[in-house]
mmCIF file of C-alpha atoms in Angstrom:
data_model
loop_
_atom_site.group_PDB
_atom_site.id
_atom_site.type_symbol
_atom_site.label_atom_id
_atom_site.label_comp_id
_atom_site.label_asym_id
_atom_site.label_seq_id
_atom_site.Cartn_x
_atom_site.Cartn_y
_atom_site.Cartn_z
ATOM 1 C CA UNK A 2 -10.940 6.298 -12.050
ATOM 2 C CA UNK A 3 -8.839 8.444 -9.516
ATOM 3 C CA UNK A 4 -6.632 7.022 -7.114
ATOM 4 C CA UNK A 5 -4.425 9.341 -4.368
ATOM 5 C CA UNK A 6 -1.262 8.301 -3.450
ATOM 6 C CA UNK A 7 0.022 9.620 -0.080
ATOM 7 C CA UNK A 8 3.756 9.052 0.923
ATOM 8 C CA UNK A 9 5.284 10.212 4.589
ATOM 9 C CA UNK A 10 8.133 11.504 5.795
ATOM 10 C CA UNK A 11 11.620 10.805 4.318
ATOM 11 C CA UNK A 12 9.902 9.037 1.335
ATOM 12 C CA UNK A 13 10.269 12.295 -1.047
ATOM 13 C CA UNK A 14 14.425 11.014 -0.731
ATOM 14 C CA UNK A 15 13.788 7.687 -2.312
ATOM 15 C CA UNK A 16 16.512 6.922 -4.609
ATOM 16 C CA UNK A 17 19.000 8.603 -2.564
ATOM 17 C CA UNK A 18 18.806 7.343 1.316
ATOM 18 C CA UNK A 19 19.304 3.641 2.335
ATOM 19 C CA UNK A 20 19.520 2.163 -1.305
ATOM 20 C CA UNK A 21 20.165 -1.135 -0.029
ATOM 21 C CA UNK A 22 16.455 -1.056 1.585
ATOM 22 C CA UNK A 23 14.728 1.364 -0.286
ATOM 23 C CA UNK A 24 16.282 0.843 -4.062
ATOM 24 C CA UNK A 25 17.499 3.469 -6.188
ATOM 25 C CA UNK A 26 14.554 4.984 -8.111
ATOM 26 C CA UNK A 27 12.942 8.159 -6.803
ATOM 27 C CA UNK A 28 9.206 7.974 -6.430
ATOM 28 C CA UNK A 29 8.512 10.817 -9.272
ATOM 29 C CA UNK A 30 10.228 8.057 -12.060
ATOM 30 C CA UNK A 31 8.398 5.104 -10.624
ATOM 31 C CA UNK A 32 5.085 7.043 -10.588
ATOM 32 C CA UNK A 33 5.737 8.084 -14.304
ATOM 33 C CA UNK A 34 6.134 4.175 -14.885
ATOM 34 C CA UNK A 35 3.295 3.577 -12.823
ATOM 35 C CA UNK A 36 0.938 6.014 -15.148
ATOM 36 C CA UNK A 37 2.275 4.433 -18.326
ATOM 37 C CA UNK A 38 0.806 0.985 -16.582
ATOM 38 C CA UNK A 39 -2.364 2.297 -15.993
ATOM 39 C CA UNK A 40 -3.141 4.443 -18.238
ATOM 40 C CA UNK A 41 -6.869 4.583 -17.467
ATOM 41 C CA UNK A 42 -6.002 5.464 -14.151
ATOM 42 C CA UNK A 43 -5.826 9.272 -12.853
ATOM 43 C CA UNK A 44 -3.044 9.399 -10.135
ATOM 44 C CA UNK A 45 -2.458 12.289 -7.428
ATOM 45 C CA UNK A 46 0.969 12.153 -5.511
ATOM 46 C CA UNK A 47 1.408 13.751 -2.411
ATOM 47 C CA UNK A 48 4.467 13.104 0.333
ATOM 48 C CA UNK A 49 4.209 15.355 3.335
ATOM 49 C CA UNK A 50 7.100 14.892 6.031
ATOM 50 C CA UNK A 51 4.403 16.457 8.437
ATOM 51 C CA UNK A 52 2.173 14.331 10.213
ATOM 52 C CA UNK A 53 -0.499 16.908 10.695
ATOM 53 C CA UNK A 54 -0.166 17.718 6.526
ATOM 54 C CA UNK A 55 -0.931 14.072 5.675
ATOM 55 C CA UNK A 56 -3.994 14.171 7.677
ATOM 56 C CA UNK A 57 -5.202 17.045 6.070
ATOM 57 C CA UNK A 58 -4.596 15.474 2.628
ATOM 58 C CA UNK A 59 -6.493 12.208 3.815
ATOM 59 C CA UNK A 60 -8.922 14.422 4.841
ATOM 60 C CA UNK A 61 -9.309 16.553 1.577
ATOM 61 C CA UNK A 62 -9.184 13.840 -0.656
ATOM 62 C CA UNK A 63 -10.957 10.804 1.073
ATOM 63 C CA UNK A 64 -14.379 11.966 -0.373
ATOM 64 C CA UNK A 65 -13.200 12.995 -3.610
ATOM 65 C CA UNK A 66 -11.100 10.020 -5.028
ATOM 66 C CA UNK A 67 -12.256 5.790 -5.845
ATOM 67 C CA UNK A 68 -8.521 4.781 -3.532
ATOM 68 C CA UNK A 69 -5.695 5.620 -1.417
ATOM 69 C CA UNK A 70 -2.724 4.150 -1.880
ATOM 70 C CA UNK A 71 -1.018 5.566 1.373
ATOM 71 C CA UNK A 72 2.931 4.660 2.807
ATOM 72 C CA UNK A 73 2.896 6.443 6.061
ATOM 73 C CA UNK A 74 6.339 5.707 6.710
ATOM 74 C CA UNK A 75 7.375 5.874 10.367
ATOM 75 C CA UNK A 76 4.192 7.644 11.421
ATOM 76 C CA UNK A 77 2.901 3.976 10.573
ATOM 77 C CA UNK A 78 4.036 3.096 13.988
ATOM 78 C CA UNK A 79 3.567 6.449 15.701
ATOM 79 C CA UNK A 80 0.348 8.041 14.429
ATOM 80 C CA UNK A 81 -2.829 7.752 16.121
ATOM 81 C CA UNK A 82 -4.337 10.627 14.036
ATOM 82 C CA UNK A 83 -3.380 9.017 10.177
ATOM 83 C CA UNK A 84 -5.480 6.023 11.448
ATOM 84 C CA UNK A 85 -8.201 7.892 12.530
ATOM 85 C CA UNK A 86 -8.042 10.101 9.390
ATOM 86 C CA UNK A 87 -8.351 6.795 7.361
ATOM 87 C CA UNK A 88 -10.878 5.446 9.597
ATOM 88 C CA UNK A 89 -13.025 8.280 8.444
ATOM 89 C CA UNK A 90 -13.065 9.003 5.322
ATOM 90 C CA UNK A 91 -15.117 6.950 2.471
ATOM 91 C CA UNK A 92 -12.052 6.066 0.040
ATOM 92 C CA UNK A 93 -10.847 2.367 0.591
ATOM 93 C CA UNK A 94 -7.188 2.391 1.627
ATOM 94 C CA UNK A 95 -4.427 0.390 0.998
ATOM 95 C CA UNK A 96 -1.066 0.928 3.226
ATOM 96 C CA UNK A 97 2.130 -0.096 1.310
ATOM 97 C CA UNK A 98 5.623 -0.607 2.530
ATOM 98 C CA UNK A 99 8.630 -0.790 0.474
ATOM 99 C CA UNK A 100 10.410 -2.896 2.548
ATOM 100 C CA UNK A 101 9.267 -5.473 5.033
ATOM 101 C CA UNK A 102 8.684 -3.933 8.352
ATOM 102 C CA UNK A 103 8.039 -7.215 10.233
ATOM 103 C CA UNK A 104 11.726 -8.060 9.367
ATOM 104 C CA UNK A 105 13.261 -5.242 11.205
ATOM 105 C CA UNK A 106 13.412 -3.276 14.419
ATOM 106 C CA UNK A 107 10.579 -4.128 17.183
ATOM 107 C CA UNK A 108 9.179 -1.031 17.339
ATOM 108 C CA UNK A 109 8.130 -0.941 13.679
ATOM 109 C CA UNK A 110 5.976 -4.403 14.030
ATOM 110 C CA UNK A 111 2.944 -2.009 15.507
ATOM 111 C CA UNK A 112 0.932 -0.062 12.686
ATOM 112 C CA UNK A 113 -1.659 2.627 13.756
ATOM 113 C CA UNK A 114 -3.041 2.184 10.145
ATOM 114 C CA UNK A 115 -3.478 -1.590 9.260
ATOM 115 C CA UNK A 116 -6.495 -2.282 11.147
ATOM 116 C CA UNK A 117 -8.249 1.058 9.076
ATOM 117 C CA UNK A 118 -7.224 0.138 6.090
ATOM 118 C CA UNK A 119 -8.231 -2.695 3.246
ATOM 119 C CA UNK A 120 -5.421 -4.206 3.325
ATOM 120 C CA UNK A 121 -1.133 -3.914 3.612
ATOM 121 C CA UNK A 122 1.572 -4.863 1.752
ATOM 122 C CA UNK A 123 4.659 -4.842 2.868
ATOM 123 C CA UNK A 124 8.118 -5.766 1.335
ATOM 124 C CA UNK A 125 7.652 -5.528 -1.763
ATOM 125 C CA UNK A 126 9.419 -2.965 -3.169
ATOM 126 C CA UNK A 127 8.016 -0.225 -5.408
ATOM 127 C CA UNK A 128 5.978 -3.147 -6.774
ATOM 128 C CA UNK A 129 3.804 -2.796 -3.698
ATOM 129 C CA UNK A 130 2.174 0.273 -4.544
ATOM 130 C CA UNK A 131 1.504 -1.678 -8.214
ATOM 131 C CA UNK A 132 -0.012 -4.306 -6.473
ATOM 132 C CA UNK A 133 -2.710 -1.978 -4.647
ATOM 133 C CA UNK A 134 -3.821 -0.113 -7.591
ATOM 134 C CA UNK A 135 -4.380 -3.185 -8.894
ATOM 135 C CA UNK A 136 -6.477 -4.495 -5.616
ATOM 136 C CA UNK A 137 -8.611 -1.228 -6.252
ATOM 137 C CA UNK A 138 -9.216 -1.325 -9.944
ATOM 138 C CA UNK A 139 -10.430 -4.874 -9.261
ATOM 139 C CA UNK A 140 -12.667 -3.637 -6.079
ATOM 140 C CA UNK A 141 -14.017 -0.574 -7.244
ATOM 141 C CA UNK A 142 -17.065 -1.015 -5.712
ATOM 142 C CA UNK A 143 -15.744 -0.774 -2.193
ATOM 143 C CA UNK A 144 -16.958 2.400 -1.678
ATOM 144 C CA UNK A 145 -20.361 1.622 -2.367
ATOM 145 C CA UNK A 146 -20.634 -1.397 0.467
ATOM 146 C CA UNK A 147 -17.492 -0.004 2.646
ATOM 147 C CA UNK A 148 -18.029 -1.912 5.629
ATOM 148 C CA UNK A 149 -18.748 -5.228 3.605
ATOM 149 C CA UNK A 150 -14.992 -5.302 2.772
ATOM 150 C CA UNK A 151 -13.397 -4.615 6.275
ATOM 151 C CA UNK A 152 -10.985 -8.215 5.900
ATOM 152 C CA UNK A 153 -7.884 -7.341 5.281
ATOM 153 C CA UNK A 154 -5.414 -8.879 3.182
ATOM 154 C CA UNK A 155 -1.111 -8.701 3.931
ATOM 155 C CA UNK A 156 0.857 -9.930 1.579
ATOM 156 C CA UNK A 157 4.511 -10.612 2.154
ATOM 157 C CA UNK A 158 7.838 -11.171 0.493
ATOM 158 C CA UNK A 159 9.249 -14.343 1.620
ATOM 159 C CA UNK A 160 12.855 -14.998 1.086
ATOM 160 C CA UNK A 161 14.134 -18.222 -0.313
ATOM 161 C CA UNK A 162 10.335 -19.243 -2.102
ATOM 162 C CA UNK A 163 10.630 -20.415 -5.586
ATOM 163 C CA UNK A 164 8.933 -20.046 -8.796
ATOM 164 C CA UNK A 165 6.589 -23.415 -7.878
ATOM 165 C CA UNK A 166 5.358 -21.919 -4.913
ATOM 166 C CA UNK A 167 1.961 -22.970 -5.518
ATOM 167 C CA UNK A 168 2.433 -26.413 -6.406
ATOM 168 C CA UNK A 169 4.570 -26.794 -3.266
ATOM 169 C CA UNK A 170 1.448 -26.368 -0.976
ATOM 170 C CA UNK A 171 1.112 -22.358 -1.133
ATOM 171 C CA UNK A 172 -2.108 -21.038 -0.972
ATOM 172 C CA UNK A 173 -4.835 -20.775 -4.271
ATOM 173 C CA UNK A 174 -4.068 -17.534 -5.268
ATOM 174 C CA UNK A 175 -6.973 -18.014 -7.790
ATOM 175 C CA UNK A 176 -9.226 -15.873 -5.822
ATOM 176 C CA UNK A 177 -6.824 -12.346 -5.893
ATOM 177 C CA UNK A 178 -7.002 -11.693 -9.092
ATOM 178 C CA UNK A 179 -5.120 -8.536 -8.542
ATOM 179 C CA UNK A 180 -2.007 -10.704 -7.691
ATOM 180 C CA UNK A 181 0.105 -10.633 -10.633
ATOM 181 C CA UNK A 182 3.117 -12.416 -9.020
ATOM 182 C CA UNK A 183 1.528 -14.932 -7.183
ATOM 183 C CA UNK A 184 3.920 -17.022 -6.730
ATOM 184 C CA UNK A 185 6.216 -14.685 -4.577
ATOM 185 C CA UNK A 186 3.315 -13.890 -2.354
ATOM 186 C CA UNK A 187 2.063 -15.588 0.986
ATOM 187 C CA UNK A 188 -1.581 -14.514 2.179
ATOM 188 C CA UNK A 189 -3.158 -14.012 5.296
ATOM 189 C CA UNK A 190 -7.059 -13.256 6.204
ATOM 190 C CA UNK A 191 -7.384 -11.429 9.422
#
C-alpha cells in the first residue's frame, strides 16, 4: 500500500518555529518513526510552501496512490483550489492538523478542505497524521466505492478528559477501529 503525505507552507520548519504549538521534532524524524510503524506501508513526503505546487502534487499523485494524508497549513483557510484539487482526484483524503485550529484565531475556524476530504483531525500533534494512516489502512477500499464514504469523521483533543473517558458517558469508540487512543478522542458525524 502507498500513501502520499502532503504538508504546506511553513511545515518544512517543524521543530524549529513555535515549539510550544508545533513541538520540537522536524517532520523528516517523525516520518522515519512513522515508516518504522508501518512498515508495510510505502510513504511519499512532499511540503510545498506554494499553493499552486501542492495542487500540482494532489494532482499528480491522486490517481496513483491508496491515501493522502494532506496538512495544508494556512492555505486550509485560504485555498479554494487545494479543495477543488482534492475534490477531484480518486485517492481518499485525510486533512491533519497538528494543533487544534478551532482553539485559536477566528479566521482559522473556516477550512476550504474539510468538506472534500474523509475526514480531519485536528490537535493532535504529530500523532494525527498516525491516526489517518491508520483510518486508511483500515478503509482501503474507499477508492473502490468513493462516494459511499463521503461522512466525515473530526476528532479532537479535549483538554482536561481523563483516562475513563468512556465509562464517563463518551462515545463507543468500538466502531473506529483505527482509534488507538480512544479515550483522548471525542467524535463527531457530519
Amino acid at each position: 500500500m502507498h500513501i502520499a503525505i502532503i504538508n504546506g507552507p511553513n511545515l518544512n520548519l517543524l521543530g524549529k518555529r513555535e515549539t510550544d504549538i508545533y513541538g520540537n521534532m522536524p517532520f523528516e524524524k517523525y516520518l522515519e518513526s512513522l515508516a518504522a510503524l508501518f512498515p508495510d506501508v510505502e510513504f511519499s513526503y512532499f511540503q510545498s510552501n506554494v499553493e499552486g505546487e501542492i495542487v500540482n502534487e494532489i494532482q499528480r499523485i491522486g490517481f496513483l496512490t491508496d491515501g493522502i494524508v494532506i496538512n495544508p497549513a494556512a492555505y486550509t483557510h485560504t485555498s479554494v483550489a487545494i479543495g477543488d484539487a482534492i475534490a477531484a482526484i480518486k485517492a481518499p483524503v485525510v486533512e491533519v492538523h497538528i494543533s487544534n485550529v478551532h482553539a485559536r484565531e477566528e479566521f482559522r475556524k473556516l477550512s476550504h478542505v474539510s468538506g472534500k476530504a474523509r475526514g480531519s483531525i485536528f490537535g493532535l500533534g504529530l500523532k494525527g497524521y498516525e491516526l489517518a494512516v491508520r483510518y486508511l489502512l483500515t478503509h482501503s477500499d474507499l477508492q473502490k466505492h468513493p462516494q459511499q464514504q463521503r461522512k466525515s469523521i473530526v476528532l479532537f483533543w479535549l483538554r482536561g478528559f481523563s483516562d475513563d473517558m468512556q465509562t464517563s458517558g463518551g462515545p463507543d469508540f468500538k466502531q473506529f477501529p483505527f482509534l488507538s487512543l480512544s479515550q483522548f478522542f471525542f467524535y463527531l458525524r457530519l
